[in-house]
């Protein structure tokens, strides 16, 4: 088995580090996607003194896991994600640790675990490595028989979905069909409890795409793509500072639908995704926990895409648990990118859980557009700069848990979002799409969302149901969605969903541009028919 794992590991290192360019998915945001976890109450976890950081990290150096509770615990129970199970040494605990959803909130447990690990060794340093890393024992030899019985774990996850999308202009049999499948394969090496190396490669194949096929914008679609999702090394320095270096998943912020403070990911999270398909980011992250005062400090060097020293970026995040409230401050800067400053606040307020997440950025060199877009009269928007402006984004929400039996609750949530950088005129959306500046759920100025979640109702402990509503209030357009999820055969999660779209704008975008000779990219024109409904089925199998 170990030889097989080693061979597979060597094969994985030949994976390309970047995937082919993604074709633009359905612009209505609902295509072939389901709800990515149900936000539940955070107050329980906070009352127990467990920081509930939103940062994603696949595992920690110290493996003793805290009990899951509150909002994070509910998401984990429903979708197999978040902090590792108490029995992390077992297969289930390891898989949940590695594949517990990109919204994993296990950095909370990580802070407490990292701090607890600091008192594990009482012996004085005896060699050079001990002096550097603070251990009372010499580093274990590769051939030392006292090392972990199985220092290398091999596993994976298969995520397959099918989706159908229809509109008012096509018959049912001519509805759009898609069938993408992702397979993630990981190698997890833990020679001891203070060092960990992790590799995760991804193979994606869309059975509904043929080689050379193009989308409505003329982009070539690739049926098969290979990518490196994660490749990182984790260790501690004197059991005080915990370092994770390499491509790794990360998420900051408290919002349910919107995350202004998720500043290290280039792509915004899709809040309606069954599974977050975003790849990891090349970072060196330093984590300093101070459990006694409920404090976590993260210092990050952003090396993603950097080829020169002056292209390296930096970020700092401080999370502080005050009584039952969690306050977080975020700052990030990088050459040619705007400076970002952010604040998160989440706390219980009577029977409600409330959260606020705000961010301002300055020095944004991105393109902004104004003016009319009318191909018939050859009127095109003009570009202008907002580099000297401070552009705020703020999201705020609340959630109420209503107990309807001794053990069961229904969760009701609302969230609003203001985006100063967004547009109030939806007529510019086709132009944004053409220029590559279309950012789903971040194009408009005002948004709103709500949900009703019914996790594990009655004796259906392996099932969950969610109704969601999203709206671009600047259009206005609306998306409503119903999701159901059930776990069968221990390792297999099945999801089914249906969506409907209303209005004319971002969430139900229709574009028809006639051929425009002499305008690059518009010589043949393009057409995008607005969707009316979407339905899908997905399966996630942990191996």
Coordinates of C-alpha atoms in Angstrom, one line a residue:
X1 CA 0.0 0.0 0.0
X2 CA 2.8 2.4 0.9
X3 CA 4.6 1.7 -2.4
X4 CA 1.4 2.4 -4.3
X5 CA 0.8 5.6 -2.5
X6 CA 4.4 6.7 -3.2
X7 CA 4.0 6.0 -6.9
X8 CA 0.7 7.9 -7.1
X9 CA 2.3 10.7 -5.2
X10 CA 5.1 11.0 -7.8
X11 CA 2.6 10.9 -10.6
X12 CA 0.7 13.7 -9.0
X13 CA 3.7 16.0 -8.9
X14 CA 3.6 16.0 -12.7
X15 CA 0.1 17.7 -12.6
X16 CA 0.1 21.1 -14.2
X17 CA -0.3 23.8 -11.6
X18 CA -3.0 25.7 -13.4
X19 CA -6.2 24.7 -15.1
X20 CA -7.3 25.7 -18.5
X21 CA -9.4 28.9 -18.6
X22 CA -12.8 28.2 -17.2
X23 CA -15.8 28.8 -19.5
X24 CA -18.3 31.3 -18.2
X25 CA -20.9 29.4 -16.2
X26 CA -24.5 30.3 -16.3
X27 CA -24.7 34.0 -15.6
X28 CA -27.8 33.5 -13.4
X29 CA -25.6 31.9 -10.7
X30 CA -27.9 29.0 -10.2
X31 CA -26.7 26.6 -12.9
X32 CA -25.8 23.2 -11.6
X33 CA -25.2 24.5 -8.1
X34 CA -26.7 24.0 -4.7
X35 CA -26.5 25.6 -1.3
X36 CA -23.0 25.5 0.1
X37 CA -23.8 24.9 3.8
X38 CA -26.5 26.2 6.0
X39 CA -25.4 29.0 8.4
X40 CA -26.6 28.3 11.9
X41 CA -26.1 30.0 15.2
X42 CA -22.6 31.1 16.1
X43 CA -23.5 32.1 19.6
X44 CA -23.0 28.6 21.1
X45 CA -19.5 28.3 19.9
X46 CA -18.6 31.8 21.1
X47 CA -20.2 31.3 24.5
X48 CA -17.9 28.3 24.9
X49 CA -14.9 30.5 24.2
X50 CA -14.1 28.9 20.8
X51 CA -13.0 31.5 18.2
X52 CA -15.0 31.0 15.0
X53 CA -12.6 32.2 12.4
X54 CA -13.8 31.7 8.8
X55 CA -10.3 30.8 7.5
X56 CA -10.1 27.5 5.7
X57 CA -7.2 25.2 6.6
X58 CA -7.0 21.6 5.8
X59 CA -5.9 20.2 9.2
X60 CA -3.7 21.4 11.9
X61 CA -0.4 20.4 13.5
X62 CA -2.0 19.3 16.8
X63 CA -4.7 16.8 16.1
X64 CA -6.8 17.0 19.3
X65 CA -10.1 18.4 18.0
X66 CA -12.5 20.5 19.9
X67 CA -16.2 19.6 19.9
X68 CA -18.2 21.3 17.1
X69 CA -21.0 23.5 18.0
X70 CA -23.2 26.4 16.9
X71 CA -23.1 27.6 13.3
X72 CA -19.9 25.8 12.3
X73 CA -21.1 22.6 13.9
X74 CA -24.4 22.7 12.1
X75 CA -22.7 23.1 8.7
X76 CA -20.4 20.3 9.5
X77 CA -23.2 18.0 10.6
X78 CA -25.2 18.7 7.4
X79 CA -22.4 18.7 4.9
X80 CA -19.5 16.8 6.4
X81 CA -17.2 19.8 6.7
X82 CA -15.4 22.0 9.1
X83 CA -13.3 20.9 12.0
X84 CA -12.0 17.4 12.2
X85 CA -14.0 14.9 14.1
X86 CA -12.9 14.0 17.6
X87 CA -11.6 10.7 16.3
X88 CA -9.3 12.3 13.8
X89 CA -7.1 9.3 13.7
X90 CA -9.9 7.4 12.0
X91 CA -10.8 7.5 8.3
X92 CA -13.9 9.6 8.8
X93 CA -12.2 12.2 10.9
X94 CA -9.3 12.5 8.4
X95 CA -11.7 12.9 5.4
X96 CA -13.8 15.5 7.2
X97 CA -10.7 17.4 8.0
X98 CA -9.5 17.3 4.4
X99 CA -12.8 17.6 2.6
X100 CA -15.1 19.4 5.0
X101 CA -16.1 22.1 2.5
X102 CA -14.3 25.2 1.5
X103 CA -16.3 27.2 4.0
X104 CA -14.5 25.2 6.7
X105 CA -14.4 27.1 9.9
X106 CA -12.0 24.9 11.6
X107 CA -9.4 27.6 12.1
X108 CA -11.3 28.3 15.3
X109 CA -10.4 24.8 16.6
X110 CA -7.0 25.3 15.1
X111 CA -6.3 28.3 17.3
X112 CA -7.2 26.4 20.4
X113 CA -5.4 23.3 19.3
X114 CA -2.2 25.1 18.3
X115 CA -2.2 26.9 21.7
X116 CA -2.8 23.6 23.6
X117 CA 0.1 22.0 21.7
X118 CA 2.4 24.6 23.2
X119 CA 2.4 22.9 26.6
X120 CA 2.9 19.3 25.2
X121 CA 6.6 19.2 25.7
X122 CA 8.3 20.0 29.0
X123 CA 11.8 18.7 28.3
X124 CA 14.6 21.2 27.5
X125 CA 16.0 21.4 24.0
X126 CA 18.7 18.9 23.3
X127 CA 19.8 19.6 19.7
X128 CA 19.9 22.2 17.0
X129 CA 16.5 21.3 15.6
X130 CA 15.0 21.3 19.1
X131 CA 16.4 24.8 19.7
X132 CA 14.8 26.0 16.5
X133 CA 11.4 24.3 16.9
X134 CA 11.2 24.0 20.7
X135 CA 10.8 20.2 21.0
X136 CA 12.3 18.3 23.8
X137 CA 13.0 15.3 21.5
X138 CA 15.3 15.0 18.4
X139 CA 13.6 14.9 15.0
X140 CA 12.4 11.4 14.2
X141 CA 14.5 9.5 11.6
X142 CA 12.9 8.4 8.4
X143 CA 13.8 4.9 9.5
X144 CA 12.8 5.3 13.1
X145 CA 10.3 2.5 14.0
X146 CA 8.6 4.7 16.6
X147 CA 7.2 7.1 14.0
X148 CA 3.5 7.1 13.0
X149 CA 2.3 3.6 11.9
X150 CA 0.8 5.1 8.8
X151 CA 2.5 8.5 8.1
X152 CA 1.2 8.7 4.5
X153 CA -2.6 8.7 3.9
X154 CA -4.1 8.4 0.4
X155 CA -7.7 9.4 -0.4
X156 CA -9.9 11.4 -2.6
X157 CA -13.3 12.8 -3.4
X158 CA -15.6 12.5 -6.4
X159 CA -18.0 15.3 -7.1
X160 CA -20.4 14.7 -10.0
X161 CA -23.4 16.7 -11.1
X162 CA -25.9 17.0 -13.9
X163 CA -28.0 20.1 -14.6
X164 CA -30.7 21.3 -17.0
X165 CA -31.4 24.9 -17.8
X166 CA -34.4 26.1 -19.8
X167 CA -35.8 29.4 -21.0
X168 CA -39.0 30.8 -22.6
X169 CA -37.7 30.4 -26.2
X170 CA -36.8 26.7 -26.3
X171 CA -38.8 23.6 -25.8
X172 CA -38.2 21.2 -22.9
X173 CA -36.2 18.8 -25.1
X174 CA -33.9 21.6 -26.2
X175 CA -33.0 22.7 -22.7
X176 CA -29.3 23.2 -22.0
X177 CA -27.6 20.2 -20.4
X178 CA -24.3 20.0 -18.5
X179 CA -22.6 17.1 -16.7
X180 CA -19.2 18.1 -15.2
X181 CA -17.4 15.8 -12.8
X182 CA -14.5 16.6 -10.5
X183 CA -12.1 14.1 -8.9
X184 CA -9.7 15.2 -6.2
X185 CA -6.9 12.9 -5.1
X186 CA -4.8 13.7 -2.0
X187 CA -1.7 12.6 -0.3
X188 CA -1.4 13.5 3.4
X189 CA 2.0 13.0 5.0
X190 CA 2.4 13.3 8.8
X191 CA 5.8 11.9 9.9
X192 CA 5.0 13.2 13.4
X193 CA 2.4 15.4 15.1
X194 CA 4.2 18.6 14.4
X195 CA 5.0 18.4 10.7
X196 CA 2.5 17.8 7.9
X197 CA 2.8 17.8 4.1
X198 CA -0.3 17.8 1.9
X199 CA -0.9 17.4 -1.8
X200 CA -4.2 17.6 -3.6
X201 CA -4.6 17.4 -7.4
X202 CA -7.8 17.8 -9.3
X203 CA -9.1 16.3 -12.5
X204 CA -12.2 17.9 -14.1
X205 CA -14.1 16.5 -17.0
X206 CA -17.3 17.8 -18.6
X207 CA -19.1 15.0 -20.4
X208 CA -21.4 17.6 -22.2
X209 CA -18.4 19.4 -23.8
X210 CA -16.6 18.3 -27.0
X211 CA -13.1 19.3 -28.0
X212 CA -13.1 22.6 -29.9
X213 CA -16.5 23.6 -28.7
X214 CA -17.0 27.3 -28.0
X215 CA -19.4 29.2 -25.7
X216 CA -21.6 32.2 -26.5
X217 CA -18.7 34.5 -26.1
X218 CA -16.5 32.6 -28.6
X219 CA -14.3 31.1 -25.9
X220 CA -13.0 27.6 -26.5
X221 CA -14.2 25.1 -24.0
X222 CA -11.9 22.3 -22.7
X223 CA -13.7 19.1 -21.8
X224 CA -10.8 17.9 -19.6
X225 CA -8.8 20.0 -17.2
X226 CA -6.1 19.2 -14.6
X227 CA -5.0 21.5 -11.8
X228 CA -3.1 21.6 -8.6
X229 CA -5.5 22.5 -5.8
X230 CA -3.3 22.3 -2.7
X231 CA 0.4 21.7 -2.0
X232 CA 1.6 22.9 1.4
X233 CA 3.9 22.2 4.3
X234 CA 2.8 22.9 7.9
X235 CA 5.0 23.0 11.0
X236 CA 5.4 25.0 14.2
X237 CA 8.1 27.2 15.6
X238 CA 8.6 26.5 19.3
X239 CA 5.0 25.4 19.5
X240 CA 4.1 29.0 19.5
X241 CA 3.8 30.1 15.9
X242 CA 2.3 27.8 13.3
X243 CA 3.4 28.1 9.7
X244 CA 1.6 26.8 6.6
X245 CA 3.6 27.4 3.4
X246 CA 2.3 26.6 -0.1
X247 CA -0.9 26.6 -2.1
X248 CA -3.7 26.4 0.4
X249 CA -7.4 27.2 0.8
X250 CA -8.3 30.3 2.8
X251 CA -11.4 32.3 3.5
X252 CA -11.9 35.3 5.7
X253 CA -15.2 37.0 6.6
X254 CA -18.5 36.2 8.3
X255 CA -21.1 36.8 5.6
X256 CA -23.5 34.2 4.4
X257 CA -23.9 35.3 0.7
X258 CA -21.2 38.0 0.4
X259 CA -17.7 38.2 1.8
X260 CA -16.0 41.7 1.3
X261 CA -13.1 40.6 3.5
X262 CA -12.2 37.5 1.5
X263 CA -9.3 39.5 0.2
X264 CA -6.8 36.8 -0.7
X265 CA -9.0 34.9 -3.2
X266 CA -9.0 36.4 -6.7
X267 CA -12.4 34.8 -7.4
X268 CA -15.5 35.5 -5.2
X269 CA -17.1 32.5 -3.6
X270 CA -20.3 31.3 -5.1
X271 CA -22.8 31.1 -2.2
X272 CA -25.1 28.7 -4.0
X273 CA -22.4 26.1 -4.8
X274 CA -22.7 22.6 -3.6
X275 CA -19.0 22.4 -3.5
X276 CA -16.5 25.4 -3.7
X277 CA -14.4 24.7 -6.8
X278 CA -12.0 27.5 -6.2
X279 CA -8.3 26.5 -6.1
X280 CA -6.0 27.2 -3.3
X281 CA -3.8 30.3 -3.1
X282 CA 0.0 30.4 -2.9
X283 CA 0.7 31.8 0.6
X284 CA 3.0 31.6 3.6
X285 CA 0.8 31.9 6.6
X286 CA 1.9 32.5 10.2
X287 CA -0.6 31.9 12.9
X288 CA 0.0 33.1 16.5
X289 CA -2.8 31.9 18.8
X290 CA -3.3 33.4 22.3
X291 CA -6.0 31.2 23.8
X292 CA -5.9 32.7 27.2
X293 CA -7.2 36.1 25.9
X294 CA -9.2 34.7 23.0
X295 CA -6.9 36.2 20.3
X296 CA -5.7 34.8 17.0
X297 CA -3.2 36.7 14.8
X298 CA -2.5 35.8 11.2
X299 CA 0.3 37.3 9.1
X300 CA 0.3 36.2 5.5
X301 CA 2.7 36.6 2.6
X302 CA 0.9 36.3 -0.7
X303 CA 3.1 34.8 -3.4
X304 CA 0.4 33.7 -5.8
X305 CA 1.7 34.6 -9.3
X306 CA 4.7 36.5 -8.1
X307 CA 7.9 36.3 -10.1
X308 CA 9.8 39.2 -8.5
X309 CA 10.2 40.2 -4.9
X310 CA 8.3 43.5 -5.3
X311 CA 5.3 41.4 -6.5
X312 CA 4.8 39.7 -3.2
X313 CA 1.8 40.9 -1.2
X314 CA 1.0 40.9 2.5
X315 CA -2.0 40.6 4.7
X316 CA -2.7 40.8 8.4
X317 CA -5.8 39.6 10.3
X318 CA -6.5 39.8 14.0
X319 CA -9.4 38.0 15.6
X320 CA -10.5 38.7 19.1
X321 CA -13.2 36.9 21.1
X322 CA -14.8 39.4 23.6
X323 CA -17.3 37.7 25.8
X324 CA -19.6 36.2 23.2
X325 CA -18.8 38.5 20.3
X326 CA -16.0 38.1 17.8
X327 CA -14.2 41.1 16.3
X328 CA -11.8 40.8 13.4
X329 CA -9.6 43.4 11.7
X330 CA -8.1 42.8 8.2
X331 CA -5.6 44.6 6.1
X332 CA -4.1 43.6 2.8
X333 CA -1.8 45.3 0.2
X334 CA 0.1 44.3 -2.9
X335 CA 1.8 46.0 -5.9
X336 CA -0.8 47.1 -8.5
X337 CA -3.6 45.9 -6.3
X338 CA -5.7 48.2 -4.1
X339 CA -5.1 48.6 -0.4
X340 CA -7.9 46.8 1.5
X341 CA -9.0 47.5 5.1
X342 CA -11.7 45.4 6.7
X343 CA -13.8 44.8 9.9
X344 CA -15.9 41.8 10.9
X345 CA -18.3 41.7 13.8
X346 CA -20.5 38.7 14.8
X347 CA -22.4 38.3 18.1
X348 CA -25.6 37.0 19.6
X349 CA -28.3 39.7 20.2
X350 CA -31.1 38.3 22.2
X351 CA -32.5 35.3 20.2
X352 CA -30.8 36.5 17.1
X353 CA -27.3 36.0 15.7
X354 CA -26.1 39.1 13.9
X355 CA -23.0 39.8 11.7
X356 CA -21.5 42.8 9.9
X357 CA -18.6 42.6 7.5
X358 CA -17.2 45.8 5.9
X359 CA -14.3 46.5 3.6
X360 CA -12.9 49.7 2.0
X361 CA -10.3 49.7 -0.8
X362 CA -8.2 52.4 -2.2
X363 CA -6.0 52.5 -5.4
X364 CA -8.3 50.2 -7.5
X365 CA -6.8 50.3 -11.0
X366 CA -9.6 48.2 -12.5
X367 CA -11.7 49.4 -15.4
X368 CA -14.9 51.2 -14.7
X369 CA -17.4 52.1 -17.4
X370 CA -20.1 54.8 -18.0
X371 CA -22.3 55.7 -20.9
X372 CA -24.7 53.9 -23.2
X373 CA -24.1 50.6 -24.9
X374 CA -26.1 50.5 -28.2
X375 CA -24.6 48.6 -31.1
X376 CA -27.2 49.8 -33.6
X377 CA -26.0 53.4 -33.1
X378 CA -22.3 52.5 -32.5
X379 CA -22.5 53.9 -29.0
X380 CA -20.1 52.2 -26.6
X381 CA -19.3 52.9 -22.9
X382 CA -16.2 54.9 -22.0
X383 CA -13.7 53.8 -19.4
X384 CA -12.9 56.0 -16.3
X385 CA -10.7 55.6 -13.2
X386 CA -11.7 55.4 -9.6
X387 CA -8.1 54.9 -8.4
X388 CA -8.3 57.9 -6.1
X389 CA -11.5 56.9 -4.4
X390 CA -12.2 54.9 -1.3
X391 CA -14.7 52.2 -2.3
X392 CA -16.7 50.6 0.5
X393 CA -18.5 47.2 0.5
X394 CA -20.6 46.3 3.5
X395 CA -22.8 43.2 4.2
X396 CA -24.9 42.7 7.3
X397 CA -27.2 39.9 8.3
X398 CA -29.2 38.2 11.0
X399 CA -30.4 34.7 11.8
X400 CA -33.0 33.3 14.1
X401 CA -33.3 29.7 15.3
X402 CA -36.9 28.7 16.0
X403 CA -37.2 25.5 18.1
X404 CA -40.2 23.4 16.9
X405 CA -39.5 20.2 18.9
X406 CA -37.3 19.1 21.7
X407 CA -34.3 18.7 19.4
X408 CA -35.2 20.3 16.1
X409 CA -35.0 23.9 14.9
X410 CA -35.7 25.8 11.7
X411 CA -33.3 28.7 10.9
X412 CA -34.4 31.9 9.3
X413 CA -31.8 34.3 7.9
X414 CA -31.6 37.7 6.1
X415 CA -28.6 39.5 4.6
X416 CA -28.1 42.7 2.7
X417 CA -25.1 44.0 0.7
X418 CA -24.0 47.4 -0.4
X419 CA -21.3 47.7 -3.1
X420 CA -20.1 51.2 -3.9
X421 CA -18.1 49.9 -6.9
X422 CA -21.3 48.3 -8.4
X423 CA -23.5 49.7 -11.2
X424 CA -27.1 50.9 -10.8
X425 CA -27.6 50.7 -14.6
X426 CA -28.1 47.1 -15.7
X427 CA -27.8 48.1 -19.4
X428 CA -24.0 48.0 -18.9
X429 CA -24.0 44.3 -17.9
X430 CA -23.7 43.0 -21.5
X431 CA -20.7 45.3 -22.0
X432 CA -19.1 44.1 -18.7
X433 CA -19.6 40.5 -20.0
X434 CA -17.9 41.4 -23.3
X435 CA -15.0 43.1 -21.6
X436 CA -14.4 40.3 -19.0
X437 CA -15.4 42.6 -16.1
X438 CA -18.6 40.8 -15.2
X439 CA -18.5 39.6 -11.6
X440 CA -21.6 37.7 -10.5
X441 CA -23.3 39.1 -7.4
X442 CA -20.9 42.0 -7.3
X443 CA -22.0 43.9 -10.5
X444 CA -24.9 45.8 -8.9
X445 CA -25.0 48.4 -6.1
X446 CA -27.6 46.9 -3.8
X447 CA -28.3 43.2 -3.1
X448 CA -30.5 41.2 -0.7
X449 CA -30.8 37.6 0.3
X450 CA -32.7 35.3 2.6
X451 CA -33.0 31.7 3.5
X452 CA -35.0 29.1 5.5
X453 CA -33.1 26.1 6.6
X454 CA -34.5 22.9 8.0
X455 CA -31.6 20.6 9.0
X456 CA -32.1 17.0 10.1
X457 CA -35.9 17.4 10.7
X458 CA -37.5 14.8 13.0
X459 CA -36.1 11.4 12.4
X460 CA -34.5 12.4 9.1
X461 CA -31.1 12.8 10.6
X462 CA -29.3 12.4 7.3
X463 CA -31.3 15.0 5.4
X464 CA -31.6 18.8 5.1
X465 CA -33.8 21.2 3.2
X466 CA -33.1 24.8 2.3
X467 CA -35.1 27.6 0.6
X468 CA -33.0 30.5 -0.7
X469 CA -33.8 33.9 -2.2
X470 CA -31.3 36.2 -3.8
X471 CA -31.9 39.6 -5.5
X472 CA -30.0 42.3 -7.3
X473 CA -32.1 45.2 -6.0
X474 CA -30.6 47.6 -8.5
X475 CA -32.2 45.7 -11.5
X476 CA -34.3 44.3 -9.9
X477 CA -33.9 40.6 -10.6
X478 CA -34.6 37.6 -8.4
X479 CA -33.5 34.0 -8.0
X480 CA -35.4 31.5 -5.8
X481 CA -34.1 28.1 -5.1
X482 CA -35.0 24.9 -3.2
X483 CA -32.4 22.4 -2.1
X484 CA -32.6 19.0 -0.6
X485 CA -29.6 16.9 0.6
X486 CA -29.4 13.4 2.0
X487 CA -26.4 11.2 3.1
X488 CA -26.6 7.6 2.1
X489 CA -24.2 4.6 2.5
X490 CA -22.1 6.6 5.0
X491 CA -19.8 8.2 2.5
X492 CA -22.2 9.4 -0.3
X493 CA -24.1 12.7 -0.2
X494 CA -26.9 13.3 -2.8
X495 CA -28.2 16.8 -3.5
X496 CA -31.1 17.8 -5.7
X497 CA -32.2 21.4 -6.4
X498 CA -34.4 23.6 -8.5
X499 CA -34.2 27.3 -9.3
X500 CA -36.4 29.9 -11.0
X501 CA -35.4 33.4 -12.2
X502 CA -37.5 36.6 -12.5
X503 CA -36.9 40.0 -13.9
X504 CA -34.4 41.3 -16.5
X505 CA -30.9 42.0 -15.3
X506 CA -28.0 40.3 -13.7
X507 CA -29.7 37.2 -12.3
X508 CA -31.6 36.7 -15.5
X509 CA -29.3 38.1 -18.0
X510 CA -30.2 38.1 -21.7
X511 CA -27.8 39.5 -24.4
X512 CA -28.3 39.7 -28.1
X513 CA -25.5 41.6 -30.0
X514 CA -25.6 41.6 -33.8
X515 CA -22.4 41.3 -35.8
X516 CA -20.3 44.5 -35.7
X517 CA -17.6 44.6 -38.4
X518 CA -14.4 46.1 -37.3
X519 CA -14.9 45.7 -33.6
X520 CA -12.7 42.9 -32.2
X521 CA -14.7 40.2 -30.6
X522 CA -18.0 41.4 -32.1
X523 CA -17.4 40.5 -35.7
X524 CA -19.9 37.6 -35.4
X525 CA -21.9 39.0 -32.5
X526 CA -23.3 36.7 -29.8
X527 CA -26.5 35.8 -28.1
X528 CA -27.3 34.8 -24.5
X529 CA -30.9 33.7 -23.9
X530 CA -32.0 34.5 -20.3
X531 CA -32.7 31.4 -18.2
X532 CA -36.2 30.7 -16.7
X533 CA -35.4 27.6 -14.6
X534 CA -32.6 25.3 -13.7
X535 CA -32.6 21.9 -12.0
X536 CA -29.8 19.6 -11.0
X537 CA -28.6 16.5 -9.2
X538 CA -25.2 16.2 -7.5
X539 CA -23.3 13.4 -5.8
X540 CA -20.3 13.7 -3.5
X541 CA -18.4 10.5 -2.7
X542 CA -15.6 10.4 -0.1
X543 CA -13.1 7.7 -0.9

